[in-house]
mmCIF file of C-alpha atoms in Angstrom:
data_model
loop_
_atom_site.group_PDB
_atom_site.id
_atom_site.type_symbol
_atom_site.label_atom_id
_atom_site.label_comp_id
_atom_site.label_asym_id
_atom_site.label_seq_id
_atom_site.Cartn_x
_atom_site.Cartn_y
_atom_site.Cartn_z
ATOM 1 C CA MET A 26 42.366 7.990 -10.776
ATOM 2 C CA THR A 27 44.800 5.198 -9.964
ATOM 3 C CA ARG A 28 48.307 5.990 -8.834
ATOM 4 C CA ARG A 29 51.265 5.545 -11.161
ATOM 5 C CA VAL A 30 53.901 3.910 -8.988
ATOM 6 C CA ALA A 31 57.246 2.952 -10.548
ATOM 7 C CA TRP A 32 57.696 -0.292 -8.637
ATOM 8 C CA VAL A 33 54.163 -1.383 -9.569
ATOM 9 C CA ASP A 34 54.947 -0.992 -13.269
ATOM 10 C CA MET A 35 58.224 -2.856 -12.772
ATOM 11 C CA ALA A 36 56.423 -5.653 -10.924
ATOM 12 C CA LYS A 37 53.931 -5.852 -13.787
ATOM 13 C CA GLY A 38 56.842 -5.954 -16.212
ATOM 14 C CA LEU A 39 58.483 -8.816 -14.328
ATOM 15 C CA GLY A 40 55.154 -10.597 -14.083
ATOM 16 C CA MET A 41 54.484 -10.254 -17.802
ATOM 17 C CA LEU A 42 57.905 -11.657 -18.643
ATOM 18 C CA LEU A 43 57.084 -14.633 -16.411
ATOM 19 C CA ILE A 44 53.702 -15.110 -18.113
ATOM 20 C CA ILE A 45 55.309 -15.099 -21.551
ATOM 21 C CA LEU A 46 58.049 -17.467 -20.385
ATOM 22 C CA ALA A 47 55.521 -19.835 -18.768
ATOM 23 C CA HIS A 48 53.572 -20.051 -22.043
ATOM 24 C CA ALA A 49 56.731 -21.056 -23.900
ATOM 25 C CA PRO A 50 58.412 -24.491 -23.822
ATOM 26 C CA LEU A 51 59.889 -24.850 -20.348
ATOM 27 C CA ALA A 52 61.154 -27.380 -17.814
ATOM 28 C CA GLU A 53 58.143 -28.893 -16.036
ATOM 29 C CA LYS A 54 59.083 -27.900 -12.470
ATOM 30 C CA LEU A 55 60.063 -24.366 -13.455
ATOM 31 C CA SER A 56 56.782 -23.984 -15.328
ATOM 32 C CA ARG A 57 54.837 -25.306 -12.341
ATOM 33 C CA TYR A 58 56.533 -22.821 -10.031
ATOM 34 C CA ILE A 59 55.875 -19.801 -12.266
ATOM 35 C CA TYR A 60 52.236 -20.823 -12.716
ATOM 36 C CA SER A 61 51.831 -20.874 -8.943
ATOM 37 C CA PHE A 62 51.856 -17.074 -8.731
ATOM 38 C CA HIS A 63 52.263 -15.212 -12.054
ATOM 39 C CA VAL A 64 48.557 -14.519 -12.718
ATOM 40 C CA PRO A 65 47.632 -13.885 -9.048
ATOM 41 C CA LEU A 66 50.337 -11.186 -9.089
ATOM 42 C CA PHE A 67 48.297 -9.145 -11.570
ATOM 43 C CA PHE A 68 45.092 -9.509 -9.580
ATOM 44 C CA LEU A 69 46.875 -8.311 -6.441
ATOM 45 C CA LEU A 70 48.487 -5.340 -8.184
ATOM 46 C CA SER A 71 45.092 -4.382 -9.638
ATOM 47 C CA GLY A 72 43.685 -4.476 -6.123
ATOM 48 C CA TYR A 73 46.598 -2.384 -4.872
ATOM 49 C CA LEU A 74 45.687 0.345 -7.356
ATOM 50 C CA TYR A 75 41.932 0.084 -6.800
ATOM 51 C CA ARG A 76 40.206 2.924 -4.989
ATOM 52 C CA ASP A 77 36.693 3.448 -3.691
ATOM 53 C CA VAL A 78 34.664 5.226 -6.343
ATOM 54 C CA GLY A 79 32.614 7.364 -4.014
ATOM 55 C CA ASN A 80 29.018 7.868 -5.085
ATOM 56 C CA ALA A 81 29.464 6.514 -8.604
ATOM 57 C CA THR A 82 26.462 4.632 -9.964
ATOM 58 C CA LEU A 83 26.674 1.085 -11.240
ATOM 59 C CA LEU A 84 26.201 2.366 -14.799
ATOM 60 C CA GLN A 85 29.101 4.809 -14.414
ATOM 61 C CA PHE A 86 31.308 2.048 -13.079
ATOM 62 C CA LEU A 87 30.400 -0.322 -15.918
ATOM 63 C CA LYS A 88 31.006 2.335 -18.581
ATOM 64 C CA ASN A 89 34.395 3.168 -17.110
ATOM 65 C CA LYS A 90 35.523 -0.464 -16.885
ATOM 66 C CA PHE A 91 34.139 -1.371 -20.295
ATOM 67 C CA GLY A 92 36.237 1.393 -21.834
ATOM 68 C CA LYS A 93 39.393 0.260 -20.042
ATOM 69 C CA LEU A 94 38.915 -3.503 -20.282
ATOM 70 C CA GLY A 95 36.013 -4.419 -22.539
ATOM 71 C CA ILE A 96 37.073 -2.529 -25.664
ATOM 72 C CA PRO A 97 40.661 -3.890 -25.710
ATOM 73 C CA TYR A 98 39.337 -7.388 -24.984
ATOM 74 C CA LEU A 99 36.989 -7.364 -27.984
ATOM 75 C CA TRP A 100 39.539 -5.858 -30.383
ATOM 76 C CA PHE A 101 42.338 -8.237 -29.449
ATOM 77 C CA ALA A 102 39.939 -11.197 -29.497
ATOM 78 C CA LEU A 103 39.075 -10.261 -33.094
ATOM 79 C CA ILE A 104 42.744 -9.853 -34.021
ATOM 80 C CA ASN A 105 43.677 -13.202 -32.498
ATOM 81 C CA PHE A 106 40.761 -14.887 -34.247
ATOM 82 C CA ILE A 107 41.877 -13.563 -37.636
ATOM 83 C CA ILE A 108 45.481 -14.617 -36.968
ATOM 84 C CA LEU A 109 44.507 -18.113 -35.849
ATOM 85 C CA TYR A 110 42.120 -18.481 -38.801
ATOM 86 C CA ILE A 111 44.948 -17.592 -41.204
ATOM 87 C CA PHE A 112 47.381 -19.981 -39.470
ATOM 88 C CA GLN A 113 44.899 -22.841 -39.745
ATOM 89 C CA ALA A 114 44.114 -22.048 -43.387
ATOM 90 C CA LEU A 115 47.814 -22.148 -44.247
ATOM 91 C CA SER A 116 48.306 -25.455 -42.458
ATOM 92 C CA ASP A 117 45.117 -27.110 -43.802
ATOM 93 C CA GLU A 118 43.765 -27.463 -40.261
ATOM 94 C CA ALA A 119 40.608 -25.399 -40.616
ATOM 95 C CA THR A 120 38.929 -26.486 -37.372
ATOM 96 C CA LEU A 121 38.097 -22.974 -36.157
ATOM 97 C CA SER A 122 34.344 -22.404 -36.084
ATOM 98 C CA ILE A 123 33.250 -18.810 -36.696
ATOM 99 C CA PRO A 124 29.856 -19.160 -34.917
ATOM 100 C CA LYS A 125 31.407 -20.930 -31.927
ATOM 101 C CA SER A 126 34.244 -18.399 -31.713
ATOM 102 C CA PHE A 127 31.745 -15.544 -31.824
ATOM 103 C CA VAL A 128 29.755 -17.030 -28.940
ATOM 104 C CA GLY A 129 32.916 -17.989 -27.053
ATOM 105 C CA THR A 130 34.262 -14.442 -27.323
ATOM 106 C CA PHE A 131 31.149 -12.704 -26.055
ATOM 107 C CA LEU A 132 30.703 -15.204 -23.248
ATOM 108 C CA GLY A 133 34.384 -15.146 -22.351
ATOM 109 C CA LEU A 134 34.599 -18.935 -22.374
ATOM 110 C CA ARG A 135 37.817 -20.683 -21.360
ATOM 111 C CA SER A 136 37.496 -23.433 -23.927
ATOM 112 C CA LEU A 137 39.683 -24.677 -26.771
ATOM 113 C CA ASN A 138 36.475 -25.795 -28.486
ATOM 114 C CA TRP A 139 34.602 -22.487 -28.279
ATOM 115 C CA SER A 140 37.339 -19.874 -28.013
ATOM 116 C CA PRO A 141 40.850 -21.165 -28.824
ATOM 117 C CA HIS A 142 41.744 -17.698 -30.093
ATOM 118 C CA LEU A 143 41.302 -16.017 -26.706
ATOM 119 C CA GLY A 144 44.345 -17.556 -25.044
ATOM 120 C CA PRO A 145 45.383 -15.389 -22.068
ATOM 121 C CA LEU A 146 42.625 -12.859 -22.819
ATOM 122 C CA TRP A 147 40.414 -14.802 -20.373
ATOM 123 C CA PHE A 148 42.116 -12.709 -17.681
ATOM 124 C CA ILE A 149 40.369 -9.504 -18.800
ATOM 125 C CA PRO A 150 36.693 -10.484 -18.225
ATOM 126 C CA CYS A 151 37.764 -12.204 -15.008
ATOM 127 C CA LEU A 152 39.361 -8.966 -13.774
ATOM 128 C CA PHE A 153 36.280 -7.033 -14.923
ATOM 129 C CA LEU A 154 33.963 -9.225 -12.827
ATOM 130 C CA THR A 155 36.341 -9.214 -9.874
ATOM 131 C CA GLU A 156 36.367 -5.416 -9.776
ATOM 132 C CA LEU A 157 32.584 -5.398 -10.192
ATOM 133 C CA VAL A 158 32.173 -7.713 -7.187
ATOM 134 C CA ILE A 159 34.414 -5.487 -5.063
ATOM 135 C CA PHE A 160 32.491 -2.411 -6.219
ATOM 136 C CA LEU A 161 29.139 -3.968 -5.286
ATOM 137 C CA ILE A 162 30.369 -5.275 -1.915
ATOM 138 C CA SER A 163 31.970 -2.010 -0.831
ATOM 139 C CA ARG A 164 29.204 0.348 -2.026
ATOM 140 C CA ASN A 165 27.459 0.342 1.341
ATOM 141 C CA SER A 166 30.487 -0.190 3.558
ATOM 142 C CA SER A 167 34.149 0.689 3.701
ATOM 143 C CA LEU A 168 36.466 -1.154 1.349
ATOM 144 C CA HIS A 169 38.567 -2.210 4.336
ATOM 145 C CA SER A 170 35.708 -2.995 6.722
ATOM 146 C CA LYS A 171 35.239 -6.345 8.451
ATOM 147 C CA LYS A 172 31.961 -6.761 6.575
ATOM 148 C CA THR A 173 33.730 -6.545 3.215
ATOM 149 C CA ALA A 174 36.447 -8.965 4.353
ATOM 150 C CA VAL A 175 33.860 -11.496 5.564
ATOM 151 C CA ILE A 176 31.918 -11.337 2.291
ATOM 152 C CA VAL A 177 35.130 -11.841 0.293
ATOM 153 C CA PHE A 178 35.981 -14.822 2.496
ATOM 154 C CA ILE A 179 32.537 -16.401 2.026
ATOM 155 C CA ILE A 180 32.672 -15.961 -1.760
ATOM 156 C CA SER A 181 36.136 -17.516 -1.902
ATOM 157 C CA VAL A 182 35.017 -20.536 0.146
ATOM 158 C CA LEU A 183 31.993 -21.025 -2.116
ATOM 159 C CA GLY A 184 34.316 -20.804 -5.119
ATOM 160 C CA ILE A 185 36.579 -23.514 -3.692
ATOM 161 C CA ILE A 186 33.579 -25.767 -3.028
ATOM 162 C CA TYR A 187 32.315 -25.228 -6.574
ATOM 163 C CA ASN A 188 35.736 -26.021 -8.009
ATOM 164 C CA LYS A 189 36.093 -29.220 -5.977
ATOM 165 C CA THR A 190 32.563 -30.503 -6.710
ATOM 166 C CA ILE A 191 31.171 -29.212 -10.010
ATOM 167 C CA HIS A 192 34.424 -28.084 -11.638
ATOM 168 C CA ILE A 193 32.889 -26.619 -14.810
ATOM 169 C CA PRO A 194 34.355 -23.382 -16.258
ATOM 170 C CA LEU A 195 31.708 -20.661 -16.415
ATOM 171 C CA ALA A 196 31.144 -17.725 -18.749
ATOM 172 C CA TYR A 197 33.410 -14.707 -18.205
ATOM 173 C CA SER A 198 35.551 -16.920 -15.917
ATOM 174 C CA LEU A 199 32.980 -16.469 -13.165
ATOM 175 C CA ASP A 200 34.222 -19.684 -11.527
ATOM 176 C CA ALA A 201 37.722 -18.142 -11.256
ATOM 177 C CA VAL A 202 36.475 -14.879 -9.727
ATOM 178 C CA PRO A 203 36.333 -16.220 -6.116
ATOM 179 C CA PHE A 204 40.033 -17.125 -6.377
ATOM 180 C CA ALA A 205 40.947 -13.848 -8.085
ATOM 181 C CA LEU A 206 38.951 -11.978 -5.442
ATOM 182 C CA VAL A 207 41.266 -13.214 -2.684
ATOM 183 C CA PHE A 208 44.300 -11.701 -4.404
ATOM 184 C CA PHE A 209 42.523 -8.550 -5.527
ATOM 185 C CA TYR A 210 41.262 -7.830 -2.021
ATOM 186 C CA GLY A 211 44.674 -8.771 -0.681
ATOM 187 C CA GLY A 212 46.031 -5.978 -2.858
ATOM 188 C CA CYS A 213 43.470 -3.561 -1.407
ATOM 189 C CA LEU A 214 44.597 -4.452 2.109
ATOM 190 C CA PHE A 215 48.250 -4.294 1.099
ATOM 191 C CA ALA A 216 47.740 -0.713 -0.099
ATOM 192 C CA LYS A 217 46.419 0.255 3.331
ATOM 193 C CA PHE A 218 48.928 -1.633 5.483
ATOM 194 C CA GLU A 219 51.931 -1.465 3.167
ATOM 195 C CA HIS A 220 54.274 0.352 5.538
ATOM 196 C CA ARG A 221 53.513 -2.016 8.402
ATOM 197 C CA PHE A 222 54.030 -4.998 6.092
ATOM 198 C CA TRP A 223 57.493 -3.898 5.010
ATOM 199 C CA GLU A 224 58.572 -3.208 8.591
ATOM 200 C CA TYR A 225 58.753 -6.986 9.029
ATOM 201 C CA LEU A 226 59.517 -8.340 5.559
ATOM 202 C CA ASP A 227 61.776 -5.787 3.909
ATOM 203 C CA THR A 228 64.963 -7.693 4.693
ATOM 204 C CA PRO A 229 67.237 -10.030 2.709
ATOM 205 C CA VAL A 230 66.755 -12.719 5.362
ATOM 206 C CA ALA A 231 62.977 -12.657 4.927
ATOM 207 C CA PHE A 232 63.382 -12.649 1.148
ATOM 208 C CA VAL A 233 65.644 -15.715 1.114
ATOM 209 C CA GLY A 234 63.658 -17.632 3.734
ATOM 210 C CA LEU A 235 60.257 -16.990 2.162
ATOM 211 C CA GLY A 236 61.764 -17.530 -1.274
ATOM 212 C CA ILE A 237 62.817 -21.060 -0.339
ATOM 213 C CA LEU A 238 59.363 -21.732 1.123
ATOM 214 C CA SER A 239 57.718 -20.288 -1.994
ATOM 215 C CA LEU A 240 59.762 -22.538 -4.268
ATOM 216 C CA ALA A 241 59.054 -25.618 -2.161
ATOM 217 C CA LEU A 242 55.288 -25.041 -1.980
ATOM 218 C CA GLY A 243 54.999 -23.973 -5.603
ATOM 219 C CA ILE A 244 56.661 -27.162 -6.828
ATOM 220 C CA PHE A 245 55.103 -29.428 -4.178
ATOM 221 C CA ASN A 246 51.537 -28.406 -5.038
ATOM 222 C CA LYS A 247 49.880 -30.015 -8.017
ATOM 223 C CA THR A 248 50.028 -28.218 -11.351
ATOM 224 C CA VAL A 249 48.213 -24.879 -11.153
ATOM 225 C CA ASN A 250 46.449 -23.499 -14.209
ATOM 226 C CA ILE A 251 43.502 -21.143 -13.803
ATOM 227 C CA PHE A 252 42.537 -21.582 -17.469
ATOM 228 C CA TRP A 253 41.846 -25.267 -16.757
ATOM 229 C CA SER A 254 40.441 -24.604 -13.241
ATOM 230 C CA MET A 255 43.405 -26.392 -11.667
ATOM 231 C CA TYR A 256 44.493 -25.156 -8.229
ATOM 232 C CA GLY A 257 45.750 -28.240 -6.448
ATOM 233 C CA ASN A 258 45.447 -27.956 -2.681
ATOM 234 C CA PRO A 259 43.657 -24.608 -2.076
ATOM 235 C CA ALA A 260 45.571 -23.791 1.113
ATOM 236 C CA ILE A 261 48.947 -24.499 -0.497
ATOM 237 C CA TYR A 262 47.849 -22.646 -3.634
ATOM 238 C CA PHE A 263 47.027 -19.404 -1.804
ATOM 239 C CA ILE A 264 50.121 -19.508 0.415
ATOM 240 C CA ALA A 265 52.456 -20.284 -2.494
ATOM 241 C CA ALA A 266 50.852 -17.583 -4.640
ATOM 242 C CA PHE A 267 51.160 -14.872 -1.989
ATOM 243 C CA LEU A 268 54.764 -15.854 -1.318
ATOM 244 C CA GLY A 269 55.621 -15.716 -5.018
ATOM 245 C CA ILE A 270 53.925 -12.332 -5.298
ATOM 246 C CA TYR A 271 55.950 -11.082 -2.340
ATOM 247 C CA LEU A 272 59.186 -12.123 -4.061
ATOM 248 C CA VAL A 273 58.326 -10.251 -7.276
ATOM 249 C CA ILE A 274 57.290 -7.100 -5.419
ATOM 250 C CA TYR A 275 60.391 -7.251 -3.209
ATOM 251 C CA VAL A 276 62.619 -7.441 -6.295
ATOM 252 C CA ALA A 277 60.702 -4.642 -8.034
ATOM 253 C CA ARG A 278 61.027 -2.367 -4.991
ATOM 254 C CA SER A 279 64.700 -3.188 -4.509
ATOM 255 C CA LEU A 280 65.836 -2.586 -8.072
ATOM 256 C CA PRO A 281 66.769 0.853 -9.345
ATOM 257 C CA GLU A 282 64.340 2.237 -11.888
ATOM 258 C CA VAL A 283 64.470 -0.065 -14.925
ATOM 259 C CA ARG A 284 62.770 1.650 -17.873
ATOM 260 C CA PHE A 285 62.508 -1.614 -19.806
ATOM 261 C CA LEU A 286 60.450 -3.298 -17.085
ATOM 262 C CA GLU A 287 58.345 -0.180 -16.564
ATOM 263 C CA TYR A 288 57.608 -0.068 -20.291
ATOM 264 C CA ILE A 289 56.366 -3.660 -20.339
ATOM 265 C CA GLY A 290 54.330 -3.056 -17.187
ATOM 266 C CA LYS A 291 52.667 0.076 -18.546
ATOM 267 C CA ASN A 292 51.804 -1.696 -21.806
ATOM 268 C CA ALA A 293 51.088 -5.116 -20.342
ATOM 269 C CA ILE A 294 47.774 -5.590 -22.152
ATOM 270 C CA VAL A 295 49.432 -5.654 -25.597
ATOM 271 C CA PHE A 296 52.081 -8.122 -24.442
ATOM 272 C CA LEU A 297 49.385 -10.258 -22.806
ATOM 273 C CA ALA A 298 47.106 -10.245 -25.839
ATOM 274 C CA LEU A 299 49.509 -10.906 -28.699
ATOM 275 C CA HIS A 300 52.386 -13.078 -27.484
ATOM 276 C CA GLN A 301 50.773 -16.529 -27.385
ATOM 277 C CA ILE A 302 48.387 -16.906 -30.337
ATOM 278 C CA PHE A 303 50.309 -14.644 -32.726
ATOM 279 C CA LEU A 304 54.054 -14.853 -32.090
ATOM 280 C CA PHE A 305 54.281 -18.227 -30.383
ATOM 281 C CA GLY A 306 52.281 -19.721 -33.242
ATOM 282 C CA ILE A 307 54.971 -18.535 -35.636
ATOM 283 C CA PHE A 308 57.835 -19.582 -33.355
ATOM 284 C CA SER A 309 56.385 -23.068 -32.879
ATOM 285 C CA ALA A 310 56.120 -23.608 -36.625
ATOM 286 C CA VAL A 311 59.723 -22.485 -37.107
ATOM 287 C CA VAL A 312 61.013 -24.780 -34.352
ATOM 288 C CA GLN A 313 59.122 -27.777 -35.756
ATOM 289 C CA ARG A 314 60.324 -27.182 -39.306
ATOM 290 C CA ALA A 315 63.898 -26.716 -38.122
ATOM 291 C CA GLY A 316 63.704 -29.962 -36.141
ATOM 292 C CA LEU A 317 65.252 -28.386 -33.046
ATOM 293 C CA PRO A 318 65.529 -30.706 -30.006
ATOM 294 C CA GLN A 319 62.740 -30.299 -27.449
ATOM 295 C CA ASP A 320 63.090 -33.414 -25.327
ATOM 296 C CA GLY A 321 65.260 -32.387 -22.380
ATOM 297 C CA ASN A 322 64.472 -29.811 -19.722
ATOM 298 C CA ILE A 323 67.549 -27.760 -20.607
ATOM 299 C CA GLU A 324 66.673 -27.696 -24.308
ATOM 300 C CA ARG A 325 63.069 -26.757 -23.590
ATOM 301 C CA THR A 326 64.044 -24.008 -21.159
ATOM 302 C CA LEU A 327 66.588 -22.523 -23.575
ATOM 303 C CA THR A 328 63.935 -22.575 -26.286
ATOM 304 C CA GLY A 329 61.496 -20.880 -23.902
ATOM 305 C CA ILE A 330 63.987 -18.122 -23.180
ATOM 306 C CA VAL A 331 64.502 -17.580 -26.918
ATOM 307 C CA TYR A 332 60.714 -17.477 -27.380
ATOM 308 C CA THR A 333 60.384 -14.883 -24.622
ATOM 309 C CA VAL A 334 63.223 -12.623 -25.760
ATOM 310 C CA SER A 335 62.048 -12.779 -29.370
ATOM 311 C CA ALA A 336 58.410 -12.111 -28.460
ATOM 312 C CA VAL A 337 59.285 -9.085 -26.342
ATOM 313 C CA GLY A 338 61.608 -7.725 -29.026
ATOM 314 C CA LEU A 339 58.882 -7.982 -31.662
ATOM 315 C CA LEU A 340 56.060 -6.733 -29.440
ATOM 316 C CA ILE A 341 57.790 -3.455 -28.553
ATOM 317 C CA PRO A 342 57.516 -2.011 -32.096
ATOM 318 C CA ILE A 343 54.027 -3.521 -32.450
ATOM 319 C CA ASN A 344 53.012 -1.796 -29.231
ATOM 320 C CA GLU A 345 54.399 1.530 -30.461
ATOM 321 C CA LEU A 346 52.478 1.113 -33.705
ATOM 322 C CA ILE A 347 49.262 0.490 -31.796
ATOM 323 C CA LYS A 348 49.786 3.405 -29.406
ATOM 324 C CA HIS A 349 50.499 5.946 -32.144
ATOM 325 C CA TYR A 350 48.325 4.782 -35.028
ATOM 326 C CA MET A 351 45.647 2.467 -33.592
ATOM 327 C CA PRO A 352 44.940 3.683 -30.039
ATOM 328 C CA PHE A 353 41.306 2.653 -30.410
ATOM 329 C CA LEU A 354 42.481 -0.945 -29.878
ATOM 330 C CA LEU A 355 43.316 0.066 -26.307
ATOM 331 C CA GLY A 356 39.978 1.818 -25.792
ATOM 332 C CA THR A 357 41.610 5.236 -25.756
ATOM 333 C CA ARG A 358 38.953 6.933 -27.839
ATOM 334 C CA TYR A 359 36.181 5.257 -25.926
ATOM 335 C CA LEU A 360 37.230 6.058 -22.384
ATOM 336 C CA PRO A 361 34.614 8.055 -20.511
ATOM 337 C CA ARG A 362 35.656 10.668 -18.020
ATOM 338 C CA PRO A 363 37.316 9.097 -14.970
ATOM 339 C CA ILE A 364 35.057 8.477 -12.014
ATOM 340 C CA THR A 365 35.788 10.843 -9.146
ATOM 341 C CA GLN A 366 37.219 8.609 -6.462
ATOM 342 C CA VAL A 367 36.916 9.220 -2.765
ATOM 343 C CA ASN A 368 38.932 7.560 -0.028
ATOM 344 C CA ARG A 369 36.739 6.433 2.799
#
């Protein structure tokens, strides 16, 4: 079983707030900076919590992950489809194709033509495949062995080459897996060498210095958006992402226990799934009808903050409703027994 660590939940909470904010109207440079690291943060934290699964078979692994990731993905994809279908029907913009959306959902396509209802749900199949790759690589060797590290490196290089040459999004975000793998495996290594890492970087001086570098690289790089397979300069992308991740984790470790952030982190999947298609669709319609100014960076950022605060406020009772009355949406009733995990 994975460890429940307070600062991890708080880091997830901070990260989810950044994801929601980045999906809202926002100043261009601020949006670019947040996009440089907010999704990689979740891949790294997932890797931090990942453990070798001992002698588990591939079928056991797939059943376990399908219960935790696959079931929520399918349910929330259906919910978002219904919501988007209703929105379009009310606005006389019925462009949503049921057959295409069905195919797009089951193939996990990042496409506004095939799966506009998925929104940020693309992350779930990508994480599923990333964990599967790590499971397959480390089955016959240690998770932290040189062999595993070399294979991860080779896959990431091939992914960069594919992105720079062919640049076509693949089913289940397979084209994004090589990039996600770098952060996920980075989280695995961070879990092993955490104490040594903080011996050098657990200081305000390091935080400020690397924070300035993170901001500079995040803004200097071209716009990053994994959904659209946009990474800019790969070297700058990875450095900026790891620096941004460091800043979030540093803050999460330095803060006293904040129940609000922990709550969002523990229930991140609901906040991820429902904020953009559902709530932001409503907010956007309200803003347009009210004729609120959206031209300047300050106006857009203030609107984005209102979007974020409102979305979180509404999603908390929705999350409680799901947990208590519809837990099957989270795969609770479908979870098989946890795989016995063994540290190697």
